[in-house]
Amino acid sequence: MDLLTDIFHSVRLDSTIFCRADLDHPWSLYSQPLPVGIFHAVIEGRCRLTLETSGTTFELERGDIVLMPHGHAHVMSSSDTSVAIPIASLATRGDGAVDYLTLPGPGERTRIVCGRVHFEHGTVHPLFKILPDALHMPSPAADSGWRLSTLARIQHEVEQNQPGAGALLTRLAEALLIDGLRHFVAALEPGDGEWLGGLNDPRVARAMTLIHRQPDHPWTAATLADQVGMSRSSLYNRFTTLVGLPPHRYLTRWRLQLASKLLLGKGLSVAKVAERVGYASEAAFSRTFKRYLGHSPGKHKEKRGDQEG
């Protein structure tokens, strides 16, 4: 399992397509802030999206996706001359796998699918924290056929509403988002993206991979440096520069991220979770967990019961 796959598994990205829209120019829609992330994919036509917080505008074309992981308010429109209508005030049809919104008009049609995305443990997960307010994921030229065919399949599923459409739409949406995030990471320059910048440096990425694969190992800068063929000081300095944390703090953060996930599973006691992520005692694990996350492992474990209830 590669490092980025580890990270995606740990964040447990959960997405749902909730609306499809056929919008004829001129149109403008306002989306209020949401407690979850939201994304839009353009299946046909073109439009623009403007963030309310910063005024940043993105020009979107067929095959483009824009993800707002923090659920910021925004306006989508066919031009900048139309008055934005709150999308919550518009009636939608709910006779299919997703709601359907249509705004007929004289001009060019734009077809969009909209979805919600939830990052489990989003408030503490380092991936969620560094994502921008809006992540524009243009359809990549090298594999635009795959992106467009997936969007066409999504359009087919929302229109046909066959049994199992909801489950299939979830999987297709997740595939699109993961692919977009992968391109985002690959495009980072050294020093960009905070800790994600370390993924594009072979030796630092190797050290990060070792931490991910063996979180229970007593890694130090010296033992990691030996494994990746660098001096201790060189690895420590380069790791800290690119990742934004020294190796021992990155190890702690990854251990606690894994522990957060394990505690919400079934059948593992706090002591067993502590052992799995490399702590010699439950007490030491509990102190560190509470210092970083603000509550005890036992309190965190209670969340599973709340979710099941």
Short mmCIF file of N, CA and C in Angstrom, two decimals, residues 68-148:
data_model
loop_
_atom_site.label_atom_id
_atom_site.label_comp_id
_atom_site.label_asym_id
_atom_site.label_seq_id
_atom_site.Cartn_x
_atom_site.Cartn_y
_atom_site.Cartn_z
N MET A 68 -15.01 22.12 -2.39
CA MET A 68 -14.90 23.07 -1.27
C MET A 68 -14.97 22.27 0.02
N PRO A 69 -13.82 21.79 0.50
CA PRO A 69 -13.82 20.84 1.62
C PRO A 69 -14.37 21.40 2.92
N HIS A 70 -14.36 22.73 3.06
CA HIS A 70 -14.82 23.35 4.29
C HIS A 70 -16.24 23.89 4.19
N GLY A 71 -16.90 23.64 3.06
CA GLY A 71 -18.30 24.01 2.89
C GLY A 71 -18.56 25.50 2.80
N HIS A 72 -17.61 26.26 2.25
CA HIS A 72 -17.77 27.72 2.19
C HIS A 72 -18.91 28.13 1.25
N ALA A 73 -19.53 29.26 1.57
CA ALA A 73 -20.57 29.82 0.72
C ALA A 73 -19.97 30.23 -0.63
N HIS A 74 -20.79 30.11 -1.69
CA HIS A 74 -20.29 30.43 -3.01
C HIS A 74 -21.45 30.71 -3.96
N VAL A 75 -21.12 31.31 -5.08
CA VAL A 75 -22.08 31.59 -6.14
C VAL A 75 -21.61 30.88 -7.40
N MET A 76 -22.54 30.16 -8.05
CA MET A 76 -22.28 29.58 -9.37
C MET A 76 -23.20 30.29 -10.36
N SER A 77 -22.66 30.61 -11.53
CA SER A 77 -23.45 31.38 -12.48
C SER A 77 -22.96 31.16 -13.91
N SER A 78 -23.83 31.54 -14.84
CA SER A 78 -23.45 31.50 -16.25
C SER A 78 -22.80 32.81 -16.68
N SER A 79 -22.96 33.85 -15.86
CA SER A 79 -22.32 35.14 -16.12
C SER A 79 -22.30 35.93 -14.81
N ASP A 80 -21.67 37.07 -14.84
CA ASP A 80 -21.60 37.88 -13.61
C ASP A 80 -22.68 38.97 -13.58
N THR A 81 -23.64 38.89 -14.48
CA THR A 81 -24.67 39.92 -14.55
C THR A 81 -25.97 39.51 -13.88
N SER A 82 -26.18 38.21 -13.67
CA SER A 82 -27.43 37.74 -13.09
C SER A 82 -27.43 37.91 -11.58
N VAL A 83 -28.61 38.16 -11.01
CA VAL A 83 -28.75 38.24 -9.56
C VAL A 83 -28.82 36.81 -9.01
N ALA A 84 -27.99 36.53 -8.00
CA ALA A 84 -27.91 35.18 -7.46
C ALA A 84 -29.16 34.84 -6.65
N ILE A 85 -29.73 33.68 -6.95
CA ILE A 85 -30.90 33.18 -6.23
C ILE A 85 -30.42 32.16 -5.21
N PRO A 86 -30.84 32.26 -3.93
CA PRO A 86 -30.47 31.23 -2.95
C PRO A 86 -30.98 29.86 -3.40
N ILE A 87 -30.08 28.91 -3.53
CA ILE A 87 -30.48 27.61 -4.03
C ILE A 87 -31.46 26.92 -3.09
N ALA A 88 -31.37 27.25 -1.80
CA ALA A 88 -32.27 26.63 -0.82
C ALA A 88 -33.72 27.05 -1.03
N SER A 89 -33.96 28.16 -1.75
CA SER A 89 -35.32 28.65 -1.98
C SER A 89 -35.98 28.03 -3.19
N LEU A 90 -35.23 27.26 -3.97
CA LEU A 90 -35.76 26.68 -5.20
C LEU A 90 -36.31 25.28 -4.96
N ALA A 91 -37.37 24.98 -5.66
CA ALA A 91 -37.98 23.65 -5.54
C ALA A 91 -37.21 22.65 -6.39
N THR A 92 -37.06 21.47 -5.86
CA THR A 92 -36.43 20.38 -6.60
C THR A 92 -37.36 19.18 -6.63
N ARG A 93 -37.18 18.34 -7.64
CA ARG A 93 -37.92 17.08 -7.71
C ARG A 93 -37.09 16.00 -7.04
N GLY A 94 -37.74 15.19 -6.24
CA GLY A 94 -37.04 14.14 -5.52
C GLY A 94 -37.52 12.76 -5.88
N ASP A 95 -37.80 12.53 -7.16
CA ASP A 95 -38.36 11.25 -7.57
C ASP A 95 -37.31 10.26 -8.07
N GLY A 96 -36.05 10.57 -7.86
CA GLY A 96 -34.99 9.67 -8.31
C GLY A 96 -33.98 9.43 -7.23
N ALA A 97 -32.81 8.92 -7.63
CA ALA A 97 -31.75 8.66 -6.66
C ALA A 97 -31.23 9.95 -6.04
N VAL A 98 -31.33 11.05 -6.80
CA VAL A 98 -30.92 12.36 -6.30
C VAL A 98 -31.98 13.38 -6.68
N ASP A 99 -31.95 14.54 -6.04
CA ASP A 99 -32.88 15.61 -6.39
C ASP A 99 -32.54 16.19 -7.76
N TYR A 100 -33.55 16.80 -8.37
CA TYR A 100 -33.37 17.37 -9.71
C TYR A 100 -33.82 18.81 -9.70
N LEU A 101 -32.96 19.70 -10.19
CA LEU A 101 -33.26 21.12 -10.26
C LEU A 101 -33.14 21.56 -11.71
N THR A 102 -34.13 22.32 -12.18
CA THR A 102 -34.06 22.84 -13.54
C THR A 102 -34.44 24.31 -13.56
N LEU A 103 -33.69 25.10 -14.34
CA LEU A 103 -33.97 26.51 -14.55
C LEU A 103 -33.98 26.74 -16.06
N PRO A 104 -35.17 26.67 -16.68
CA PRO A 104 -35.25 26.84 -18.14
C PRO A 104 -35.00 28.28 -18.55
N GLY A 105 -34.43 28.43 -19.72
CA GLY A 105 -34.14 29.77 -20.22
C GLY A 105 -33.78 29.72 -21.69
N PRO A 106 -33.46 30.87 -22.27
CA PRO A 106 -33.22 30.94 -23.72
C PRO A 106 -31.80 30.56 -24.15
N GLY A 107 -30.88 30.51 -23.19
CA GLY A 107 -29.48 30.38 -23.58
C GLY A 107 -28.89 28.98 -23.45
N GLU A 108 -27.59 28.93 -23.52
CA GLU A 108 -26.84 27.67 -23.49
C GLU A 108 -27.10 26.93 -22.18
N ARG A 109 -27.21 25.61 -22.28
CA ARG A 109 -27.48 24.78 -21.10
C ARG A 109 -26.17 24.33 -20.45
N THR A 110 -26.18 24.35 -19.12
CA THR A 110 -25.10 23.77 -18.33
C THR A 110 -25.69 22.68 -17.45
N ARG A 111 -25.07 21.51 -17.46
CA ARG A 111 -25.50 20.41 -16.61
C ARG A 111 -24.43 20.18 -15.53
N ILE A 112 -24.90 20.11 -14.30
CA ILE A 112 -24.00 19.98 -13.15
C ILE A 112 -24.54 18.90 -12.23
N VAL A 113 -23.64 18.14 -11.61
CA VAL A 113 -24.03 17.30 -10.48
C VAL A 113 -23.33 17.84 -9.24
N CYS A 114 -24.05 17.83 -8.14
CA CYS A 114 -23.56 18.39 -6.89
C CYS A 114 -23.52 17.32 -5.83
N GLY A 115 -22.52 17.38 -4.99
CA GLY A 115 -22.39 16.35 -3.95
C GLY A 115 -21.87 16.92 -2.65
N ARG A 116 -22.08 16.16 -1.60
CA ARG A 116 -21.52 16.47 -0.28
C ARG A 116 -20.38 15.50 -0.01
N VAL A 117 -19.39 15.97 0.72
CA VAL A 117 -18.27 15.11 1.10
C VAL A 117 -17.95 15.35 2.56
N HIS A 118 -17.79 14.26 3.28
CA HIS A 118 -17.47 14.34 4.71
C HIS A 118 -16.13 13.67 4.94
N PHE A 119 -15.23 14.39 5.59
CA PHE A 119 -13.94 13.84 5.97
C PHE A 119 -14.03 13.42 7.43
N GLU A 120 -14.08 12.10 7.67
CA GLU A 120 -14.15 11.64 9.06
C GLU A 120 -12.90 12.09 9.80
N HIS A 121 -13.08 12.53 11.03
CA HIS A 121 -12.00 13.12 11.84
C HIS A 121 -11.46 14.39 11.17
N GLY A 122 -12.31 15.06 10.37
CA GLY A 122 -11.86 16.21 9.60
C GLY A 122 -11.27 17.33 10.43
N THR A 123 -11.76 17.51 11.64
CA THR A 123 -11.26 18.62 12.45
C THR A 123 -9.82 18.41 12.90
N VAL A 124 -9.34 17.18 12.88
CA VAL A 124 -7.98 16.92 13.34
C VAL A 124 -7.08 16.34 12.25
N HIS A 125 -7.66 15.84 11.17
CA HIS A 125 -6.83 15.18 10.17
C HIS A 125 -5.99 16.19 9.41
N PRO A 126 -4.69 15.94 9.27
CA PRO A 126 -3.80 16.91 8.63
C PRO A 126 -4.11 17.15 7.16
N LEU A 127 -4.67 16.17 6.45
CA LEU A 127 -5.02 16.39 5.05
C LEU A 127 -6.13 17.42 4.95
N PHE A 128 -7.16 17.27 5.76
CA PHE A 128 -8.29 18.19 5.73
C PHE A 128 -7.86 19.61 6.07
N LYS A 129 -6.96 19.73 7.04
CA LYS A 129 -6.57 21.05 7.53
C LYS A 129 -5.84 21.89 6.48
N ILE A 130 -5.12 21.25 5.56
CA ILE A 130 -4.32 22.03 4.63
C ILE A 130 -4.97 22.21 3.27
N LEU A 131 -6.11 21.57 3.04
CA LEU A 131 -6.77 21.76 1.75
C LEU A 131 -7.26 23.20 1.64
N PRO A 132 -7.16 23.78 0.45
CA PRO A 132 -7.60 25.17 0.27
C PRO A 132 -9.12 25.30 0.39
N ASP A 133 -9.59 26.55 0.45
CA ASP A 133 -11.03 26.79 0.54
C ASP A 133 -11.76 26.18 -0.65
N ALA A 134 -11.13 26.24 -1.81
CA ALA A 134 -11.69 25.62 -3.02
C ALA A 134 -10.56 24.99 -3.81
N LEU A 135 -10.77 23.78 -4.23
CA LEU A 135 -9.77 23.06 -5.01
C LEU A 135 -10.35 22.79 -6.39
N HIS A 136 -9.83 23.52 -7.38
CA HIS A 136 -10.30 23.36 -8.77
C HIS A 136 -9.52 22.21 -9.39
N MET A 137 -10.26 21.22 -9.88
CA MET A 137 -9.64 20.05 -10.48
C MET A 137 -10.04 19.97 -11.95
N PRO A 138 -9.30 20.68 -12.82
CA PRO A 138 -9.62 20.62 -14.25
C PRO A 138 -9.49 19.19 -14.77
N SER A 139 -10.28 18.88 -15.78
CA SER A 139 -10.18 17.56 -16.38
C SER A 139 -8.79 17.42 -17.01
N PRO A 140 -7.95 16.51 -16.50
CA PRO A 140 -6.57 16.43 -17.00
C PRO A 140 -6.53 15.93 -18.44
N ALA A 141 -5.70 16.58 -19.26
CA ALA A 141 -5.65 16.24 -20.68
C ALA A 141 -5.25 14.79 -20.91
N ALA A 142 -4.36 14.27 -20.05
CA ALA A 142 -3.84 12.92 -20.27
C ALA A 142 -4.89 11.84 -20.11
N ASP A 143 -5.87 12.07 -19.23
CA ASP A 143 -6.88 11.04 -19.00
C ASP A 143 -8.28 11.63 -18.91
N SER A 144 -8.51 12.68 -19.71
CA SER A 144 -9.83 13.32 -19.69
C SER A 144 -10.92 12.36 -20.11
N GLY A 145 -10.58 11.37 -20.96
CA GLY A 145 -11.58 10.39 -21.37
C GLY A 145 -12.14 9.63 -20.19
N TRP A 146 -11.27 9.26 -19.26
CA TRP A 146 -11.72 8.54 -18.06
C TRP A 146 -12.63 9.42 -17.22
N ARG A 147 -12.22 10.68 -17.00
CA ARG A 147 -13.03 11.60 -16.21
C ARG A 147 -14.39 11.81 -16.87
N LEU A 148 -14.39 12.06 -18.18
CA LEU A 148 -15.64 12.36 -18.87
C LEU A 148 -16.56 11.14 -18.93
#
